[in-house]
PDB file of C-alpha atoms in Angstrom:
ATOM      1  CA  MET A   1      88.537  53.538 169.509  1.00 51.00           C
ATOM      2  CA  ARG A   2      91.581  55.765 169.680  1.00 57.00           C
ATOM      3  CA  THR A   3      92.024  55.535 165.883  1.00 56.00           C
ATOM      4  CA  LEU A   4      88.397  56.422 165.419  1.00 54.00           C
ATOM      5  CA  ILE A   5      88.802  59.537 167.545  1.00 56.00           C
ATOM      6  CA  THR A   6      91.992  60.539 165.741  1.00 54.00           C
ATOM      7  CA  LEU A   7      90.240  59.986 162.418  1.00 51.00           C
ATOM      8  CA  SER A   8      87.216  62.063 163.287  1.00 54.00           C
ATOM      9  CA  VAL A   9      89.362  64.850 164.745  1.00 50.00           C
ATOM     10  CA  SER A  10      91.445  65.032 161.589  1.00 50.00           C
ATOM     11  CA  ALA A  11      88.314  64.940 159.429  1.00 48.00           C
ATOM     12  CA  ALA A  12      86.862  67.804 161.456  1.00 49.00           C
ATOM     13  CA  LEU A  13      90.103  69.767 161.131  1.00 47.00           C
ATOM     14  CA  LEU A  14      90.149  69.161 157.379  1.00 47.00           C
ATOM     15  CA  LEU A  15      86.549  70.375 157.065  1.00 46.00           C
ATOM     16  CA  CYS A  16      87.371  73.491 159.083  1.00 45.00           C
ATOM     17  CA  SER A  17      90.337  74.314 156.913  1.00 48.00           C
ATOM     18  CA  LEU A  18      88.263  73.743 153.777  1.00 49.00           C
ATOM     19  CA  SER A  19      85.515  76.105 154.817  1.00 49.00           C
ATOM     20  CA  ALA A  20      87.656  78.748 156.478  1.00 46.00           C
ATOM     21  CA  SER A  21      90.386  79.359 153.940  1.00 56.00           C
ATOM     22  CA  ALA A  22      90.060  80.567 150.373  1.00 73.00           C
ATOM     23  CA  GLU A  23      90.805  77.923 147.815  1.00 87.00           C
ATOM     24  CA  THR A  24      92.904  78.214 144.715  1.00 94.00           C
ATOM     25  CA  PRO A  25      91.575  77.457 141.205  1.00 95.00           C
ATOM     26  CA  GLN A  26      93.892  74.431 141.263  1.00 96.00           C
ATOM     27  CA  GLN A  27      92.162  73.051 144.383  1.00 97.00           C
ATOM     28  CA  ILE A  28      88.709  73.603 142.927  1.00 97.00           C
ATOM     29  CA  ARG A  29      89.754  71.864 139.729  1.00 97.00           C
ATOM     30  CA  GLN A  30      91.010  68.962 141.865  1.00 97.00           C
ATOM     31  CA  LEU A  31      87.707  68.729 143.770  1.00 97.00           C
ATOM     32  CA  TYR A  32      85.747  68.281 140.535  1.00 98.00           C
ATOM     33  CA  THR A  33      88.402  66.024 138.981  1.00 98.00           C
ATOM     34  CA  THR A  34      88.275  63.695 141.984  1.00 97.00           C
ATOM     35  CA  GLU A  35      84.486  63.625 141.813  1.00 97.00           C
ATOM     36  CA  ALA A  36      84.563  62.914 138.064  1.00 98.00           C
ATOM     37  CA  ALA A  37      87.130  60.134 138.503  1.00 97.00           C
ATOM     38  CA  THR A  38      84.718  58.212 140.725  1.00 97.00           C
ATOM     39  CA  GLN A  39      82.345  57.995 137.754  1.00 95.00           C
ATOM     40  CA  GLN A  40      84.944  57.654 135.024  1.00 95.00           C
ATOM     41  CA  ALA A  41      88.206  55.918 135.946  1.00 96.00           C
ATOM     42  CA  GLY A  42      91.382  57.769 134.950  1.00 96.00           C
ATOM     43  CA  PHE A  43      89.555  61.060 134.232  1.00 98.00           C
ATOM     44  CA  THR A  44      91.755  64.105 133.736  1.00 98.00           C
ATOM     45  CA  ALA A  45      90.420  67.628 133.202  1.00 98.00           C
ATOM     46  CA  SER A  46      90.879  69.213 129.791  1.00 98.00           C
ATOM     47  CA  ALA A  47      90.989  72.975 129.196  1.00 98.00           C
ATOM     48  CA  LYS A  48      90.294  72.308 125.523  1.00 98.00           C
ATOM     49  CA  ARG A  49      87.037  70.497 126.276  1.00 98.00           C
ATOM     50  CA  GLY A  50      86.141  73.290 128.723  1.00 98.00           C
ATOM     51  CA  ASP A  51      86.743  75.854 125.970  1.00 98.00           C
ATOM     52  CA  ALA A  52      84.423  73.993 123.582  1.00 98.00           C
ATOM     53  CA  PHE A  53      81.759  73.744 126.304  1.00 98.00           C
ATOM     54  CA  PHE A  54      82.030  77.493 126.951  1.00 98.00           C
ATOM     55  CA  ARG A  55      81.236  78.200 123.289  1.00 97.00           C
ATOM     56  CA  GLN A  56      78.696  75.444 122.699  1.00 97.00           C
ATOM     57  CA  ARG A  57      75.219  76.604 121.689  1.00 97.00           C
ATOM     58  CA  PHE A  58      72.788  74.669 123.844  1.00 96.00           C
ATOM     59  CA  ALA A  59      69.862  76.757 122.570  1.00 92.00           C
ATOM     60  CA  ILE A  60      67.658  75.801 125.525  1.00 93.00           C
ATOM     61  CA  ASN A  61      67.159  79.446 126.418  1.00 91.00           C
ATOM     62  CA  ASP A  62      66.683  81.803 123.483  1.00 92.00           C
ATOM     63  CA  LYS A  63      68.053  84.787 125.383  1.00 92.00           C
ATOM     64  CA  MET A  64      71.095  82.847 126.573  1.00 95.00           C
ATOM     65  CA  PRO A  65      71.845  80.071 124.082  1.00 97.00           C
ATOM     66  CA  SER A  66      75.420  79.619 125.367  1.00 97.00           C
ATOM     67  CA  CYS A  67      77.730  80.668 128.223  1.00 97.00           C
ATOM     68  CA  SER A  68      79.201  83.288 125.913  1.00 96.00           C
ATOM     69  CA  SER A  69      75.781  85.001 125.578  1.00 96.00           C
ATOM     70  CA  CYS A  70      76.537  86.794 128.848  1.00 96.00           C
ATOM     71  CA  HIS A  71      80.249  86.113 129.349  1.00 97.00           C
ATOM     72  CA  THR A  72      81.362  87.070 125.782  1.00 97.00           C
ATOM     73  CA  ASP A  73      83.702  84.966 123.650  1.00 95.00           C
ATOM     74  CA  SER A  74      86.555  85.493 126.085  1.00 97.00           C
ATOM     75  CA  PRO A  75      86.553  84.786 129.842  1.00 98.00           C
ATOM     76  CA  LEU A  76      89.279  87.440 130.062  1.00 98.00           C
ATOM     77  CA  ILE A  77      86.991  90.370 129.349  1.00 97.00           C
ATOM     78  CA  PRO A  78      83.927  91.711 131.208  1.00 97.00           C
ATOM     79  CA  GLY A  79      80.516  90.465 130.126  1.00 96.00           C
ATOM     80  CA  LYS A  80      76.962  91.768 130.285  1.00 93.00           C
ATOM     81  CA  HIS A  81      73.842  89.974 131.498  1.00 94.00           C
ATOM     82  CA  ALA A  82      71.786  89.177 128.379  1.00 93.00           C
ATOM     83  CA  VAL A  83      68.499  90.131 130.050  1.00 92.00           C
ATOM     84  CA  THR A  84      69.238  92.820 132.628  1.00 92.00           C
ATOM     85  CA  GLY A  85      72.299  94.417 130.997  1.00 91.00           C
ATOM     86  CA  LYS A  86      74.261  94.300 134.270  1.00 92.00           C
ATOM     87  CA  ASP A  87      78.038  94.230 133.920  1.00 91.00           C
ATOM     88  CA  ILE A  88      79.647  90.897 134.766  1.00 95.00           C
ATOM     89  CA  LYS A  89      83.298  90.732 135.795  1.00 96.00           C
ATOM     90  CA  PRO A  90      85.587  88.459 133.749  1.00 98.00           C
ATOM     91  CA  LEU A  91      85.348  84.752 134.609  1.00 98.00           C
ATOM     92  CA  ALA A  92      89.054  83.962 134.371  1.00 98.00           C
ATOM     93  CA  PRO A  93      91.166  84.319 137.554  1.00 97.00           C
ATOM     94  CA  GLN A  94      93.868  85.801 135.307  1.00 97.00           C
ATOM     95  CA  ALA A  95      91.583  88.815 134.732  1.00 98.00           C
ATOM     96  CA  HIS A  96      89.678  88.832 138.050  1.00 97.00           C
ATOM     97  CA  ALA A  97      91.601  87.343 140.961  1.00 96.00           C
ATOM     98  CA  GLU A  98      88.507  86.547 143.076  1.00 96.00           C
ATOM     99  CA  ARG A  99      87.301  83.953 140.568  1.00 97.00           C
ATOM    100  CA  LEU A 100      87.524  80.263 141.499  1.00 97.00           C
ATOM    101  CA  THR A 101      88.493  80.923 145.118  1.00 96.00           C
ATOM    102  CA  ASP A 102      85.208  79.986 146.818  1.00 95.00           C
ATOM    103  CA  PRO A 103      84.028  76.405 146.138  1.00 95.00           C
ATOM    104  CA  ALA A 104      80.495  77.105 147.388  1.00 92.00           C
ATOM    105  CA  LYS A 105      80.148  80.084 145.078  1.00 94.00           C
ATOM    106  CA  VAL A 106      81.481  78.136 142.099  1.00 97.00           C
ATOM    107  CA  GLU A 107      79.051  75.311 142.822  1.00 96.00           C
ATOM    108  CA  LYS A 108      76.147  77.743 143.237  1.00 94.00           C
ATOM    109  CA  TRP A 109      76.745  79.327 139.850  1.00 96.00           C
ATOM    110  CA  PHE A 110      77.232  76.002 138.072  1.00 97.00           C
ATOM    111  CA  GLY A 111      73.906  75.050 139.638  1.00 94.00           C
ATOM    112  CA  ARG A 112      72.060  78.110 138.430  1.00 94.00           C
ATOM    113  CA  ASN A 113      73.645  78.609 135.060  1.00 95.00           C
ATOM    114  CA  CYS A 114      73.779  74.978 133.933  1.00 97.00           C
ATOM    115  CA  LYS A 115      70.062  74.643 134.630  1.00 94.00           C
ATOM    116  CA  GLU A 116      69.316  77.850 132.799  1.00 93.00           C
ATOM    117  CA  VAL A 117      71.645  77.574 129.796  1.00 96.00           C
ATOM    118  CA  VAL A 118      72.470  73.870 129.408  1.00 97.00           C
ATOM    119  CA  GLY A 119      68.989  72.824 130.513  1.00 95.00           C
ATOM    120  CA  ARG A 120      70.255  70.308 133.088  1.00 96.00           C
ATOM    121  CA  LEU A 121      72.843  70.033 135.857  1.00 96.00           C
ATOM    122  CA  CYS A 122      76.438  69.857 134.640  1.00 98.00           C
ATOM    123  CA  THR A 123      78.451  66.714 135.339  1.00 98.00           C
ATOM    124  CA  PRO A 124      81.546  66.808 137.580  1.00 98.00           C
ATOM    125  CA  ALA A 125      83.626  66.124 134.429  1.00 98.00           C
ATOM    126  CA  GLU A 126      82.155  69.146 132.650  1.00 98.00           C
ATOM    127  CA  LYS A 127      82.797  71.302 135.707  1.00 98.00           C
ATOM    128  CA  ALA A 128      86.400  70.090 135.975  1.00 98.00           C
ATOM    129  CA  ASP A 129      86.982  70.862 132.272  1.00 98.00           C
ATOM    130  CA  PHE A 130      85.371  74.272 132.610  1.00 98.00           C
ATOM    131  CA  VAL A 131      87.478  75.186 135.647  1.00 98.00           C
ATOM    132  CA  ALA A 132      90.594  73.943 133.811  1.00 98.00           C
ATOM    133  CA  PHE A 133      89.745  76.178 130.843  1.00 98.00           C
ATOM    134  CA  LEU A 134      89.135  79.255 133.012  1.00 98.00           C
ATOM    135  CA  SER A 135      92.354  78.775 134.969  1.00 97.00           C
ATOM    136  CA  GLU A 136      94.544  78.166 131.922  1.00 97.00           C
ATOM    137  CA  VAL A 137      93.154  80.741 129.498  1.00 96.00           C
ATOM    138  CA  ARG A 138      95.619  83.551 128.793  1.00 92.00           C
TER     139      ARG A 138
ATOM    140  CA  MET B   1      60.922 134.654 169.818  1.00 54.00           C
ATOM    141  CA  LYS B   2      57.938 132.967 168.243  1.00 58.00           C
ATOM    142  CA  ASN B   3      59.389 133.734 164.837  1.00 64.00           C
ATOM    143  CA  ARG B   4      62.653 132.101 165.745  1.00 65.00           C
ATOM    144  CA  TYR B   5      60.835 128.922 166.710  1.00 65.00           C
ATOM    145  CA  LEU B   6      58.917 129.033 163.474  1.00 61.00           C
ATOM    146  CA  SER B   7      62.014 129.338 161.324  1.00 63.00           C
ATOM    147  CA  LEU B   8      63.723 126.594 163.305  1.00 59.00           C
ATOM    148  CA  LEU B   9      60.699 124.389 162.739  1.00 60.00           C
ATOM    149  CA  THR B  10      60.682 125.208 159.009  1.00 58.00           C
ATOM    150  CA  ALA B  11      64.385 124.429 158.730  1.00 56.00           C
ATOM    151  CA  THR B  12      63.929 121.110 160.514  1.00 55.00           C
ATOM    152  CA  LEU B  13      61.010 120.138 158.327  1.00 54.00           C
ATOM    153  CA  LEU B  14      62.910 121.159 155.193  1.00 51.00           C
ATOM    154  CA  SER B  15      65.936 119.123 156.131  1.00 50.00           C
ATOM    155  CA  LEU B  16      63.678 116.127 156.640  1.00 50.00           C
ATOM    156  CA  ALA B  17      61.991 116.637 153.283  1.00 50.00           C
ATOM    157  CA  LEU B  18      65.127 117.353 151.247  1.00 48.00           C
ATOM    158  CA  PRO B  19      66.547 113.851 151.065  1.00 44.00           C
ATOM    159  CA  ALA B  20      63.285 112.709 149.466  1.00 45.00           C
ATOM    160  CA  LEU B  21      63.406 115.537 146.945  1.00 47.00           C
ATOM    161  CA  ALA B  22      66.955 114.653 146.004  1.00 50.00           C
ATOM    162  CA  ASP B  23      65.889 111.126 144.999  1.00 71.00           C
ATOM    163  CA  ARG B  24      68.130 109.345 147.413  1.00 77.00           C
ATOM    164  CA  THR B  25      67.208 105.859 148.520  1.00 80.00           C
ATOM    165  CA  PRO B  26      70.322 105.023 150.523  1.00 80.00           C
ATOM    166  CA  ILE B  27      71.243 101.373 150.960  1.00 82.00           C
ATOM    167  CA  PRO B  28      70.353 100.631 154.619  1.00 88.00           C
ATOM    168  CA  VAL B  29      73.216 100.126 157.039  1.00 87.00           C
ATOM    169  CA  ASP B  30      71.763  96.800 158.171  1.00 90.00           C
ATOM    170  CA  THR B  31      72.072  95.251 154.680  1.00 94.00           C
ATOM    171  CA  PRO B  32      73.083  91.598 155.154  1.00 96.00           C
ATOM    172  CA  ALA B  33      75.948  90.216 153.028  1.00 94.00           C
ATOM    173  CA  SER B  34      73.560  87.593 151.656  1.00 95.00           C
ATOM    174  CA  PHE B  35      71.479  90.334 150.019  1.00 96.00           C
ATOM    175  CA  LYS B  36      74.410  91.501 147.938  1.00 92.00           C
ATOM    176  CA  ALA B  37      75.577  87.968 147.166  1.00 92.00           C
ATOM    177  CA  GLU B  38      72.153  86.680 146.131  1.00 95.00           C
ATOM    178  CA  CYS B  39      70.380  89.759 144.758  1.00 96.00           C
ATOM    179  CA  ALA B  40      73.084  91.823 143.108  1.00 94.00           C
ATOM    180  CA  SER B  41      74.721  89.406 140.687  1.00 92.00           C
ATOM    181  CA  CYS B  42      72.253  89.387 137.797  1.00 93.00           C
ATOM    182  CA  HIS B  43      70.893  92.851 138.482  1.00 95.00           C
ATOM    183  CA  MET B  44      71.740  95.800 140.703  1.00 94.00           C
ATOM    184  CA  ALA B  45      70.914  95.579 144.423  1.00 94.00           C
ATOM    185  CA  PHE B  46      67.580  97.380 144.211  1.00 95.00           C
ATOM    186  CA  PRO B  47      66.880  99.647 147.206  1.00 95.00           C
ATOM    187  CA  PRO B  48      64.262  97.929 149.421  1.00 96.00           C
ATOM    188  CA  SER B  49      62.260 101.162 149.665  1.00 95.00           C
ATOM    189  CA  LEU B  50      61.241 100.842 146.001  1.00 95.00           C
ATOM    190  CA  LEU B  51      58.645  98.117 146.753  1.00 97.00           C
ATOM    191  CA  SER B  52      56.141  97.572 149.564  1.00 98.00           C
ATOM    192  CA  ALA B  53      56.666  94.917 152.230  1.00 98.00           C
ATOM    193  CA  ASP B  54      53.812  92.875 150.741  1.00 98.00           C
ATOM    194  CA  ASP B  55      55.375  92.956 147.305  1.00 98.00           C
ATOM    195  CA  TRP B  56      58.795  91.901 148.635  1.00 98.00           C
ATOM    196  CA  LYS B  57      57.062  89.011 150.383  1.00 98.00           C
ATOM    197  CA  LYS B  58      55.481  87.983 147.069  1.00 98.00           C
ATOM    198  CA  THR B  59      58.850  88.286 145.331  1.00 98.00           C
ATOM    199  CA  MET B  60      60.616  86.142 147.923  1.00 98.00           C
ATOM    200  CA  ASN B  61      57.862  83.520 147.763  1.00 97.00           C
ATOM    201  CA  GLN B  62      58.341  82.944 144.039  1.00 97.00           C
ATOM    202  CA  LEU B  63      62.126  83.122 143.697  1.00 96.00           C
ATOM    203  CA  ASP B  64      62.168  79.792 141.862  1.00 94.00           C
ATOM    204  CA  LYS B  65      60.313  81.550 139.045  1.00 94.00           C
ATOM    205  CA  HIS B  66      61.999  84.936 139.202  1.00 96.00           C
ATOM    206  CA  PHE B  67      61.371  86.704 135.890  1.00 93.00           C
ATOM    207  CA  GLY B  68      62.182  83.574 133.918  1.00 88.00           C
ATOM    208  CA  THR B  69      65.035  82.451 136.155  1.00 89.00           C
ATOM    209  CA  ASP B  70      65.324  80.058 139.066  1.00 90.00           C
ATOM    210  CA  ALA B  71      66.847  82.405 141.649  1.00 93.00           C
ATOM    211  CA  ALA B  72      65.984  80.270 144.689  1.00 93.00           C
ATOM    212  CA  VAL B  73      68.228  80.762 147.725  1.00 94.00           C
ATOM    213  CA  ASP B  74      68.744  78.529 150.757  1.00 93.00           C
ATOM    214  CA  SER B  75      66.336  78.916 153.680  1.00 95.00           C
ATOM    215  CA  LYS B  76      68.761  80.831 155.916  1.00 96.00           C
ATOM    216  CA  ALA B  77      69.457  83.415 153.204  1.00 96.00           C
ATOM    217  CA  ALA B  78      65.750  83.593 152.363  1.00 97.00           C
ATOM    218  CA  ARG B  79      64.857  84.459 155.974  1.00 97.00           C
ATOM    219  CA  GLU B  80      67.675  86.982 156.280  1.00 97.00           C
ATOM    220  CA  ILE B  81      66.956  88.715 152.950  1.00 98.00           C
ATOM    221  CA  GLY B  82      63.181  88.570 153.400  1.00 98.00           C
ATOM    222  CA  SER B  83      63.185  90.249 156.793  1.00 97.00           C
ATOM    223  CA  PHE B  84      65.713  92.858 155.630  1.00 97.00           C
ATOM    224  CA  LEU B  85      63.531  93.755 152.619  1.00 97.00           C
ATOM    225  CA  GLU B  86      60.344  93.954 154.668  1.00 97.00           C
ATOM    226  CA  ARG B  87      62.029  95.990 157.409  1.00 96.00           C
ATOM    227  CA  ASN B  88      63.201  98.583 154.892  1.00 96.00           C
ATOM    228  CA  ALA B  89      60.323  98.422 152.436  1.00 96.00           C
ATOM    229  CA  GLY B  90      58.582 101.476 151.040  1.00 96.00           C
ATOM    230  CA  SER B  91      54.990 102.339 151.838  1.00 95.00           C
ATOM    231  CA  GLY B  92      52.073 104.386 150.596  1.00 96.00           C
ATOM    232  CA  SER B  93      50.875 105.306 147.132  1.00 96.00           C
ATOM    233  CA  ARG B  94      54.394 105.754 145.747  1.00 95.00           C
ATOM    234  CA  VAL B  95      55.040 102.020 145.720  1.00 96.00           C
ATOM    235  CA  ALA B  96      51.499 101.011 144.728  1.00 97.00           C
ATOM    236  CA  GLY B  97      50.643  99.250 141.493  1.00 96.00           C
ATOM    237  CA  ALA B  98      53.635  96.895 141.259  1.00 97.00           C
ATOM    238  CA  GLY B  99      51.434  94.017 140.046  1.00 97.00           C
ATOM    239  CA  ASN B 100      52.220  90.316 140.331  1.00 96.00           C
ATOM    240  CA  PRO B 101      54.991  89.378 139.978  1.00 96.00           C
ATOM    241  CA  PRO B 102      55.760  92.736 141.560  1.00 98.00           C
ATOM    242  CA  ARG B 103      57.820  95.006 139.329  1.00 97.00           C
ATOM    243  CA  ILE B 104      59.534  98.155 140.602  1.00 97.00           C
ATOM    244  CA  THR B 105      59.078  99.541 137.080  1.00 96.00           C
ATOM    245  CA  LYS B 106      55.286  99.412 137.466  1.00 96.00           C
ATOM    246  CA  THR B 107      55.058 101.322 140.728  1.00 97.00           C
ATOM    247  CA  ALA B 108      53.529 104.788 140.708  1.00 97.00           C
ATOM    248  CA  ARG B 109      56.825 106.402 141.642  1.00 95.00           C
ATOM    249  CA  PHE B 110      58.778 104.728 138.825  1.00 96.00           C
ATOM    250  CA  GLU B 111      56.128 105.621 136.258  1.00 95.00           C
ATOM    251  CA  ARG B 112      55.892 109.213 137.424  1.00 95.00           C
ATOM    252  CA  LYS B 113      59.663 109.639 137.275  1.00 93.00           C
ATOM    253  CA  HIS B 114      60.078 108.016 133.856  1.00 94.00           C
ATOM    254  CA  HIS B 115      56.952 108.902 131.906  1.00 93.00           C
ATOM    255  CA  GLU B 116      58.817 111.383 129.728  1.00 90.00           C
ATOM    256  CA  ILE B 117      61.434 108.879 128.552  1.00 90.00           C
ATOM    257  CA  PRO B 118      60.780 108.035 124.890  1.00 89.00           C
ATOM    258  CA  ASN B 119      60.512 104.367 123.923  1.00 88.00           C
ATOM    259  CA  LYS B 120      63.637 104.447 121.797  1.00 87.00           C
ATOM    260  CA  TYR B 121      65.726 104.872 124.945  1.00 88.00           C
ATOM    261  CA  TRP B 122      64.315 101.754 126.562  1.00 88.00           C
ATOM    262  CA  ARG B 123      65.290  99.854 123.422  1.00 86.00           C
ATOM    263  CA  ASP B 124      68.782 101.363 123.345  1.00 87.00           C
ATOM    264  CA  PRO B 125      71.362  98.550 123.585  1.00 85.00           C
ATOM    265  CA  ARG B 126      73.201 100.568 126.255  1.00 84.00           C
ATOM    266  CA  ILE B 127      70.093 100.387 128.433  1.00 88.00           C
ATOM    267  CA  LYS B 128      68.639  97.020 127.413  1.00 86.00           C
ATOM    268  CA  SER B 129      66.177  96.768 130.286  1.00 88.00           C
ATOM    269  CA  ALA B 130      64.314  99.118 132.599  1.00 91.00           C
ATOM    270  CA  ALA B 131      65.800  97.032 135.422  1.00 91.00           C
ATOM    271  CA  ASN B 132      69.250  98.249 134.395  1.00 92.00           C
ATOM    272  CA  CYS B 133      69.142 101.394 136.570  1.00 93.00           C
ATOM    273  CA  GLU B 134      72.893 101.911 136.328  1.00 91.00           C
ATOM    274  CA  ALA B 135      72.774 102.339 132.560  1.00 90.00           C
ATOM    275  CA  CYS B 136      71.501 105.888 133.150  1.00 92.00           C
ATOM    276  CA  HIS B 137      71.759 106.514 136.898  1.00 92.00           C
ATOM    277  CA  ARG B 138      75.503 106.437 137.434  1.00 89.00           C
ATOM    278  CA  ASP B 139      75.303 106.150 141.227  1.00 89.00           C
ATOM    279  CA  ALA B 140      72.192 103.975 141.406  1.00 92.00           C
ATOM    280  CA  SER B 141      74.012 101.193 143.222  1.00 87.00           C
ATOM    281  CA  LYS B 142      74.721 103.701 146.003  1.00 87.00           C
ATOM    282  CA  GLY B 143      71.055 104.608 146.125  1.00 88.00           C
ATOM    283  CA  SER B 144      71.349 107.899 144.247  1.00 89.00           C
ATOM    284  CA  PHE B 145      68.895 108.520 141.421  1.00 90.00           C
ATOM    285  CA  SER B 146      69.481 112.257 141.090  1.00 87.00           C
ATOM    286  CA  GLU B 147      68.730 113.676 137.650  1.00 84.00           C
ATOM    287  CA  ARG B 148      72.085 115.460 137.782  1.00 83.00           C
ATOM    288  CA  ASP B 149      73.864 112.114 137.600  1.00 83.00           C
ATOM    289  CA  ILE B 150      72.201 110.752 134.502  1.00 87.00           C
ATOM    290  CA  LEU B 151      74.855 109.146 132.378  1.00 83.00           C
ATOM    291  CA  ILE B 152      73.498 109.158 128.847  1.00 78.00           C
ATOM    292  CA  PRO B 153      73.791 112.861 127.954  1.00 72.00           C
ATOM    293  CA  GLU B 154      70.710 112.973 125.705  1.00 74.00           C
ATOM    294  CA  LEU B 155      68.616 111.905 128.678  1.00 70.00           C
ATOM    295  CA  ARG B 156      69.851 114.593 131.027  1.00 66.00           C
ATOM    296  CA  ASP B 157      67.607 117.497 129.968  1.00 54.00           C
TER     297      ASP B 157
END
């Protein structure tokens, strides 16, 4: 019983710290890597695969065939929304420090943009690769 | 004495009317953070006064098919944003005619203010879309649409 209480208290504390504090790109990469490893033993994230994914033409959406349609060929420079023309800040934390610091926000945008551009939800492995690419790109 | 009251009254009325003449649609002070997070990523945070309460309701009810995009938000954000938009919505003939899905660019006020803009400007790659207010109205995101602030010089006159 005592162990159970200790366990649930520490779980609650962990949850609090996860939601209250800003994460680092490294932690977000780890979240997706851990999730991917449950589906694919020994998975490690690859910035190179993330780079290829960023440039891949999915051609599901004719206005936004690939991520780079709005985010340009480099995550280090500002982009422009392909439909509305609104400026989009660079995706890479190197160029815009707020990027990859809020897991819920990252997950929300994977949710929206994967559906819209890739035509389906992205897998945890794809997300881990993508985050690895964005954090390592210089 | 009567004259003094009259001029005071005129001044008061003028000061009330001026903000409208200056094309200011200030962003309300009670704007919830969710509005900016959910409604100002793909396009500018459009001032709520540019559509009627009914048209905002329609917009919020079809967010999963929002101009070709699934822009659905969770139920807490939907309630918060919906009531904010309706609370600060515009009214009267100025916001009439938005259609369905409601478009700010179809309202009487938008059409009246933009009827002189030649088509080539709407197709200009710097503008791209009539929803891209900031392409021409430098301070649009602060709610200022004054003609003095128009960014593309050819459009200023």
